[in-house]
Amino acid sequence: MGGYVDGHAAAVRPDISAQRIFELARCAILVLERKSGVIISANPFAGALFGRSSGSLEGIPITSLLPEWHTRITADVCPAAGPAGDAGVFHTRGQWVGGHSFSVEVGFAGTGQEPCVVLTIRELRENEGGTADLQNLVSLLNATLESTADGLLVVGLDGRITGINANFASMWRIPRTILATHDDQAVIGLVVDQLQEPEAFLAKVRELYDRPQAESLDILEFKDGRVFERFSRPQMIADRIVGRVWSFRDITARRQAEIKADRALEDLASRADELRKLAFTDALTGLGNRALFNDELRKAAAAGAQELSLLLLDLDDFKEINDVHGHQCGDGMLIELARRIRGVVRREDIVARIGGDEFVVLLPGGSDAEAVAGRLVDLAQRPIDVGGVQLAVSLSVGIAGCGSNCSDQDGGVDLLRRADIAMYAAKSAGKNRFVRFDPGMMSKLVERAALQDNLRKAIAGDAIVPFYQIVVARTGEVCQVEALARWQHEGGIRLPSDFIPHAEATGLIRDLGTMMLTKVSADMAAWLGADAERSIAVNVSGLELRDVDYAESVLEILRTAGINPGQLVLEVTESVFLEEECGVIAQLAELRRHGVRIAVDDFGTGYSSFGRLQELPVDAVKLDKSFTHRIAGPDAHSPIIISMVDMAHNLGMTVTAEGIETREQADYLNSIGCDHQQGYLYGRPQPAGNLPAATLDTLEP
Ligand code: C2E
Ligand code: CA
Ligand code: CA
């Protein structure tokens, strides 16, 4: 370097001072005090560059011109930043006097021995300043890329990896050492190995490279259960495609949450089904229940177009089975019956249990309801085995149908009502059968309901009164009167056959019996009081005798009327003794203990063997009028009547013959020793007031 100076300097060296060079230089030259960073000298260009006079720069800190001085110059130049003695160049921002900043290149030099540092500063041209902006941009981009949760991979058109972020490596579990090699194949191998469907992955990659413009979003399933979302789009510079950016997002957690939510939903849906099923199932038999039946009936009726048949089944005498064998046995029977019913209908027919022992079968149009009903009745022909006990059962079935236009009102509620009426008709007709509804049943039903209502009112009021029919002894004396109920109704008289069966069917017979005995006692107390041999006969239904207080209530009525119980005869039919109810016998026995006498009415027509009479608490028999009516003509002879009279006498009972209409009958019965006689011959039943005192005293036989 010295040779160069020596060789040419002497010949060309112009006469110019260092100061002049300082003044002419087309770059800013600043001399700083090393320790403080204060400008101690500045050339005129420096003044121009920073918008000030050069003189005004002296004495101010360099940071006034270069605000980033401290971040750029650390230990290199200024003592505040450590040992100096080096030189270098850096880019930073210069500060114009008004606040505007601009890019500058700063050269600095100092040996460390001198107390000064010399700076040369030049403004960077636009493109040169761009480099700094670019750097800023790149740094910003890097920061963004590294802070995203996605894994990013940028691949050039040649297929080589041109960029990745740290997340990509960690998400795909690719060791940095492999990434550092830029070995694409090794990276692809690692990627593909982890996937459930590597072929599909590679195919997608190939497809996208064939269509560089394309964007795609798809899902990658990992062998270890992770799930990534893959987004890919071209990497562009201006309009030019230079590569492809792949972005991967780990959506495993989201996916799991989705799966869980789906499962929960499914679970709920399946439970809803289960709940619905429960709500519509009869717990005992597993058949549908009333809610299901109502629902199906409504649906079928709403559908409108089809015909419908409804079969209502009711077990006959189920209450007895429950009472005698216990509820468990009853339940077992219902379960078996439900199974049998299901067995004789088609899959699409609806079967439900809608009450204790009530089942329904709903048949869609076109079914032969009678045939199904027949099969159902036949079901009960085989006894049901419940826990080793063979139970005989029978079923009554009511059928109702509606035509092609089953509106909700006609076809739904009404259908069940009509089936119910038909079922009751089946019961009344003797049970163990099916009956189809016909409108006539409706009017009978209405009639019966009205009758029941009227009868109740008649009993409560005074419309039912006792008529009396006399009973005469062999002497011709009236020894007894039998009370027979009459209903004074709408100006006429209704006979017992008209209302007694109905009173029995509805339970009104108890009130009727009490009322009758009370009235009879009041009517006849005086007549009875005049002669202890006289008696009154009152008819009693078997139902009244089931009442555990019956004997007590009879005795109470007699007490109230002042009648000796020995003057009352209660007439019962043979059938009351057929009931195994020992309660009935007990009531009769109790009454007899108090002197009340018991007579078997209509004797000979029932099924009890004469032999049983011996064991029964009975004092008298009344020969049914059908026997009396066999006595026709003067030569009549009846060995049967003779045997019956003899047998009764042998058992210590008296015999009354009923229905005496002719003198021959009266004479014959007298001749064979019959104790008492009763019939139109002596008198028809009539009101108490119509019984003349004379008639009551003596009658010529
Ligand atoms: P019952 O006890 O056998 O009564 C005799 C029935 O035969 C009476 O019919 C009577 O009118 C009728 N009768 C009497 N003499 C003759 C005769 O010479 N020829 C014919 N053909 N019939 C005669 P009624 O009054 O219609 O009674 C019918 C049945 O009603 C009675 O038969 C009785 O079982 C029942 N009954 C009547 N009143 C009552 C009552 O207050 N309570 C109960 N539980 N049943 C009653
Ligand atoms: Ca009677
Ligand atoms: Ca009778």
PDB file of C-alpha atoms in Angstrom, residues 321-477:
ATOM      1  CA  ILE A 321    -109.573 -67.222  39.970  1.00  0.00           C
ATOM      2  CA  ASN A 322    -107.785 -64.389  41.721  1.00  0.00           C
ATOM      3  CA  ASP A 323    -109.760 -64.897  44.913  1.00  0.00           C
ATOM      4  CA  VAL A 324    -109.423 -68.659  45.046  1.00  0.00           C
ATOM      5  CA  HIS A 325    -105.882 -69.190  43.675  1.00  0.00           C
ATOM      6  CA  GLY A 326    -104.244 -65.876  44.500  1.00  0.00           C
ATOM      7  CA  HIS A 327    -103.038 -62.976  42.392  1.00  0.00           C
ATOM      8  CA  GLN A 328     -99.812 -64.669  41.371  1.00  0.00           C
ATOM      9  CA  CYS A 329    -101.800 -67.425  39.782  1.00  0.00           C
ATOM     10  CA  GLY A 330    -104.054 -64.851  38.110  1.00  0.00           C
ATOM     11  CA  ASP A 331    -100.986 -63.085  36.714  1.00  0.00           C
ATOM     12  CA  GLY A 332     -99.574 -66.348  35.391  1.00  0.00           C
ATOM     13  CA  MET A 333    -102.858 -66.972  33.656  1.00  0.00           C
ATOM     14  CA  LEU A 334    -102.867 -63.545  32.011  1.00  0.00           C
ATOM     15  CA  ILE A 335     -99.300 -64.047  30.784  1.00  0.00           C
ATOM     16  CA  GLU A 336    -100.122 -67.404  29.232  1.00  0.00           C
ATOM     17  CA  LEU A 337    -103.305 -66.079  27.710  1.00  0.00           C
ATOM     18  CA  ALA A 338    -101.405 -63.112  26.223  1.00  0.00           C
ATOM     19  CA  ARG A 339     -98.977 -65.579  24.641  1.00  0.00           C
ATOM     20  CA  ARG A 340    -101.806 -67.605  23.174  1.00  0.00           C
ATOM     21  CA  ILE A 341    -103.596 -64.545  21.813  1.00  0.00           C
ATOM     22  CA  ARG A 342    -100.426 -63.373  20.066  1.00  0.00           C
ATOM     23  CA  GLY A 343    -100.142 -66.830  18.591  1.00  0.00           C
ATOM     24  CA  VAL A 344    -103.456 -66.725  16.731  1.00  0.00           C
ATOM     25  CA  VAL A 345    -103.244 -63.244  15.190  1.00  0.00           C
ATOM     26  CA  ARG A 346    -101.010 -61.909  12.462  1.00  0.00           C
ATOM     27  CA  ARG A 347     -97.897 -59.854  13.136  1.00  0.00           C
ATOM     28  CA  GLU A 348     -99.504 -56.642  11.939  1.00  0.00           C
ATOM     29  CA  ASP A 349    -102.559 -57.020  14.175  1.00  0.00           C
ATOM     30  CA  ILE A 350    -102.390 -54.914  17.307  1.00  0.00           C
ATOM     31  CA  VAL A 351    -102.824 -56.755  20.603  1.00  0.00           C
ATOM     32  CA  ALA A 352    -102.992 -54.861  23.874  1.00  0.00           C
ATOM     33  CA  ARG A 353    -104.039 -55.436  27.455  1.00  0.00           C
ATOM     34  CA  ILE A 354    -106.172 -52.490  28.423  1.00  0.00           C
ATOM     35  CA  GLY A 355    -107.356 -53.522  31.869  1.00  0.00           C
ATOM     36  CA  GLY A 356    -107.061 -56.248  34.509  1.00  0.00           C
ATOM     37  CA  ASP A 357    -108.415 -59.105  32.404  1.00  0.00           C
ATOM     38  CA  GLU A 358    -109.360 -57.137  29.305  1.00  0.00           C
ATOM     39  CA  PHE A 359    -107.504 -57.513  26.034  1.00  0.00           C
ATOM     40  CA  VAL A 360    -108.101 -55.925  22.664  1.00  0.00           C
ATOM     41  CA  VAL A 361    -107.178 -57.046  19.185  1.00  0.00           C
ATOM     42  CA  LEU A 362    -107.265 -54.423  16.463  1.00  0.00           C
ATOM     43  CA  LEU A 363    -107.604 -55.881  12.987  1.00  0.00           C
ATOM     44  CA  PRO A 364    -106.932 -53.796   9.904  1.00  0.00           C
ATOM     45  CA  GLY A 365    -109.336 -53.919   6.984  1.00  0.00           C
ATOM     46  CA  GLY A 366    -110.005 -57.162   5.204  1.00  0.00           C
ATOM     47  CA  SER A 367    -109.572 -59.417   8.235  1.00  0.00           C
ATOM     48  CA  ASP A 368    -112.285 -61.913   9.070  1.00  0.00           C
ATOM     49  CA  ALA A 369    -113.063 -60.702  12.582  1.00  0.00           C
ATOM     50  CA  GLU A 370    -115.453 -63.594  13.308  1.00  0.00           C
ATOM     51  CA  ALA A 371    -112.795 -66.146  12.402  1.00  0.00           C
ATOM     52  CA  VAL A 372    -110.242 -64.478  14.663  1.00  0.00           C
ATOM     53  CA  ALA A 373    -112.809 -64.188  17.468  1.00  0.00           C
ATOM     54  CA  GLY A 374    -113.590 -67.877  17.078  1.00  0.00           C
ATOM     55  CA  ARG A 375    -109.910 -68.749  17.395  1.00  0.00           C
ATOM     56  CA  LEU A 376    -109.649 -66.539  20.478  1.00  0.00           C
ATOM     57  CA  VAL A 377    -112.607 -68.217  22.186  1.00  0.00           C
ATOM     58  CA  ASP A 378    -111.109 -71.612  21.330  1.00  0.00           C
ATOM     59  CA  LEU A 379    -107.854 -70.570  23.011  1.00  0.00           C
ATOM     60  CA  ALA A 380    -109.499 -71.034  26.358  1.00  0.00           C
ATOM     61  CA  GLN A 381    -110.683 -74.574  25.632  1.00  0.00           C
ATOM     62  CA  ARG A 382    -107.320 -75.912  26.783  1.00  0.00           C
ATOM     63  CA  PRO A 383    -106.791 -75.445  30.525  1.00  0.00           C
ATOM     64  CA  ILE A 384    -103.937 -73.149  31.515  1.00  0.00           C
ATOM     65  CA  ASP A 385    -101.204 -74.640  33.654  1.00  0.00           C
ATOM     66  CA  VAL A 386    -100.058 -72.195  36.289  1.00  0.00           C
ATOM     67  CA  GLY A 387     -97.404 -73.582  38.617  1.00  0.00           C
ATOM     68  CA  GLY A 388     -98.793 -77.096  38.267  1.00  0.00           C
ATOM     69  CA  VAL A 389    -102.402 -75.996  38.763  1.00  0.00           C
ATOM     70  CA  GLN A 390    -104.622 -76.668  35.748  1.00  0.00           C
ATOM     71  CA  LEU A 391    -107.068 -73.796  35.425  1.00  0.00           C
ATOM     72  CA  ALA A 392    -110.070 -73.936  33.166  1.00  0.00           C
ATOM     73  CA  VAL A 393    -110.738 -70.594  31.526  1.00  0.00           C
ATOM     74  CA  SER A 394    -113.257 -69.109  29.211  1.00  0.00           C
ATOM     75  CA  LEU A 395    -113.395 -65.901  27.247  1.00  0.00           C
ATOM     76  CA  SER A 396    -116.137 -63.586  26.111  1.00  0.00           C
ATOM     77  CA  VAL A 397    -115.402 -61.550  23.021  1.00  0.00           C
ATOM     78  CA  GLY A 398    -117.230 -58.510  21.671  1.00  0.00           C
ATOM     79  CA  ILE A 399    -116.706 -57.505  18.049  1.00  0.00           C
ATOM     80  CA  ALA A 400    -117.242 -54.049  16.622  1.00  0.00           C
ATOM     81  CA  GLY A 401    -116.230 -52.699  13.276  1.00  0.00           C
ATOM     82  CA  CYS A 402    -116.353 -49.563  11.245  1.00  0.00           C
ATOM     83  CA  GLY A 403    -116.548 -49.210   7.516  1.00  0.00           C
ATOM     84  CA  SER A 404    -114.233 -47.570   5.068  1.00  0.00           C
ATOM     85  CA  ASN A 405    -114.689 -44.213   6.708  1.00  0.00           C
ATOM     86  CA  CYS A 406    -113.557 -44.598  10.303  1.00  0.00           C
ATOM     87  CA  SER A 407    -113.520 -40.988  11.382  1.00  0.00           C
ATOM     88  CA  ASP A 408    -111.818 -40.318  14.678  1.00  0.00           C
ATOM     89  CA  GLN A 409    -115.036 -39.975  16.580  1.00  0.00           C
ATOM     90  CA  ASP A 410    -116.953 -42.844  15.019  1.00  0.00           C
ATOM     91  CA  GLY A 411    -114.076 -45.210  14.551  1.00  0.00           C
ATOM     92  CA  GLY A 412    -112.073 -44.520  17.675  1.00  0.00           C
ATOM     93  CA  VAL A 413    -113.804 -44.010  20.966  1.00  0.00           C
ATOM     94  CA  ASP A 414    -117.136 -45.295  19.780  1.00  0.00           C
ATOM     95  CA  LEU A 415    -115.624 -48.465  18.379  1.00  0.00           C
ATOM     96  CA  LEU A 416    -114.378 -49.479  21.803  1.00  0.00           C
ATOM     97  CA  ARG A 417    -117.730 -48.668  23.391  1.00  0.00           C
ATOM     98  CA  ARG A 418    -119.558 -50.812  20.870  1.00  0.00           C
ATOM     99  CA  ALA A 419    -117.129 -53.699  21.315  1.00  0.00           C
ATOM    100  CA  ASP A 420    -117.677 -53.378  25.052  1.00  0.00           C
ATOM    101  CA  ILE A 421    -121.459 -53.595  24.656  1.00  0.00           C
ATOM    102  CA  ALA A 422    -121.072 -56.639  22.403  1.00  0.00           C
ATOM    103  CA  MET A 423    -118.732 -58.231  24.943  1.00  0.00           C
ATOM    104  CA  TYR A 424    -121.330 -57.778  27.681  1.00  0.00           C
ATOM    105  CA  ALA A 425    -123.915 -59.272  25.382  1.00  0.00           C
ATOM    106  CA  ALA A 426    -121.598 -62.299  25.021  1.00  0.00           C
ATOM    107  CA  LYS A 427    -121.406 -62.531  28.809  1.00  0.00           C
ATOM    108  CA  SER A 428    -125.175 -62.313  29.235  1.00  0.00           C
ATOM    109  CA  ALA A 429    -125.658 -64.921  26.555  1.00  0.00           C
ATOM    110  CA  GLY A 430    -123.756 -67.373  28.718  1.00  0.00           C
ATOM    111  CA  LYS A 431    -120.081 -66.392  28.349  1.00  0.00           C
ATOM    112  CA  ASN A 432    -117.403 -68.382  26.487  1.00  0.00           C
ATOM    113  CA  ARG A 433    -118.464 -66.997  23.095  1.00  0.00           C
ATOM    114  CA  PHE A 434    -118.148 -64.043  20.763  1.00  0.00           C
ATOM    115  CA  VAL A 435    -120.909 -61.646  19.795  1.00  0.00           C
ATOM    116  CA  ARG A 436    -120.854 -58.943  17.142  1.00  0.00           C
ATOM    117  CA  PHE A 437    -122.282 -55.581  18.056  1.00  0.00           C
ATOM    118  CA  ASP A 438    -125.619 -54.654  16.574  1.00  0.00           C
ATOM    119  CA  PRO A 439    -127.472 -51.387  17.082  1.00  0.00           C
ATOM    120  CA  GLY A 440    -130.306 -53.180  18.885  1.00  0.00           C
ATOM    121  CA  MET A 441    -127.941 -53.745  21.806  1.00  0.00           C
ATOM    122  CA  MET A 442    -127.648 -50.036  22.137  1.00  0.00           C
ATOM    123  CA  SER A 443    -131.369 -49.519  22.693  1.00  0.00           C
ATOM    124  CA  LYS A 444    -131.489 -52.435  25.114  1.00  0.00           C
ATOM    125  CA  LEU A 445    -128.625 -50.843  26.969  1.00  0.00           C
ATOM    126  CA  VAL A 446    -130.387 -47.508  27.101  1.00  0.00           C
ATOM    127  CA  GLU A 447    -133.553 -49.274  28.237  1.00  0.00           C
ATOM    128  CA  ARG A 448    -131.705 -51.128  30.943  1.00  0.00           C
ATOM    129  CA  ALA A 449    -130.006 -47.962  32.155  1.00  0.00           C
ATOM    130  CA  ALA A 450    -133.393 -46.224  32.360  1.00  0.00           C
ATOM    131  CA  LEU A 451    -134.908 -49.216  34.155  1.00  0.00           C
ATOM    132  CA  GLN A 452    -132.159 -49.214  36.724  1.00  0.00           C
ATOM    133  CA  ASP A 453    -132.640 -45.524  37.334  1.00  0.00           C
ATOM    134  CA  ASN A 454    -136.412 -45.879  37.675  1.00  0.00           C
ATOM    135  CA  LEU A 455    -136.100 -48.911  39.905  1.00  0.00           C
ATOM    136  CA  ARG A 456    -133.776 -47.109  42.259  1.00  0.00           C
ATOM    137  CA  LYS A 457    -136.248 -44.251  42.508  1.00  0.00           C
ATOM    138  CA  ALA A 458    -139.144 -46.712  42.968  1.00  0.00           C
ATOM    139  CA  ILE A 459    -137.414 -48.425  45.885  1.00  0.00           C
ATOM    140  CA  ALA A 460    -136.491 -45.142  47.508  1.00  0.00           C
ATOM    141  CA  GLY A 461    -140.012 -43.801  47.001  1.00  0.00           C
ATOM    142  CA  ASP A 462    -143.186 -45.768  47.671  1.00  0.00           C
ATOM    143  CA  ALA A 463    -143.718 -47.197  44.189  1.00  0.00           C
ATOM    144  CA  ILE A 464    -142.888 -50.759  45.187  1.00  0.00           C
ATOM    145  CA  VAL A 465    -145.423 -52.237  47.526  1.00  0.00           C
ATOM    146  CA  PRO A 466    -146.146 -55.703  48.921  1.00  0.00           C
ATOM    147  CA  PHE A 467    -149.241 -57.554  47.688  1.00  0.00           C
ATOM    148  CA  TYR A 468    -150.367 -60.424  49.825  1.00  0.00           C
ATOM    149  CA  GLN A 469    -151.506 -63.890  48.897  1.00  0.00           C
ATOM    150  CA  ILE A 470    -153.078 -66.017  51.563  1.00  0.00           C
ATOM    151  CA  VAL A 471    -151.968 -69.516  52.521  1.00  0.00           C
ATOM    152  CA  VAL A 472    -154.548 -71.779  54.069  1.00  0.00           C
ATOM    153  CA  ALA A 473    -154.170 -74.665  56.491  1.00  0.00           C
ATOM    154  CA  ARG A 474    -155.914 -78.087  56.195  1.00  0.00           C
ATOM    155  CA  THR A 475    -158.538 -76.646  58.495  1.00  0.00           C
ATOM    156  CA  GLY A 476    -159.279 -73.960  55.909  1.00  0.00           C
ATOM    157  CA  GLU A 477    -157.930 -71.314  58.217  1.00  0.00           C
TER     158      GLU A 477
END
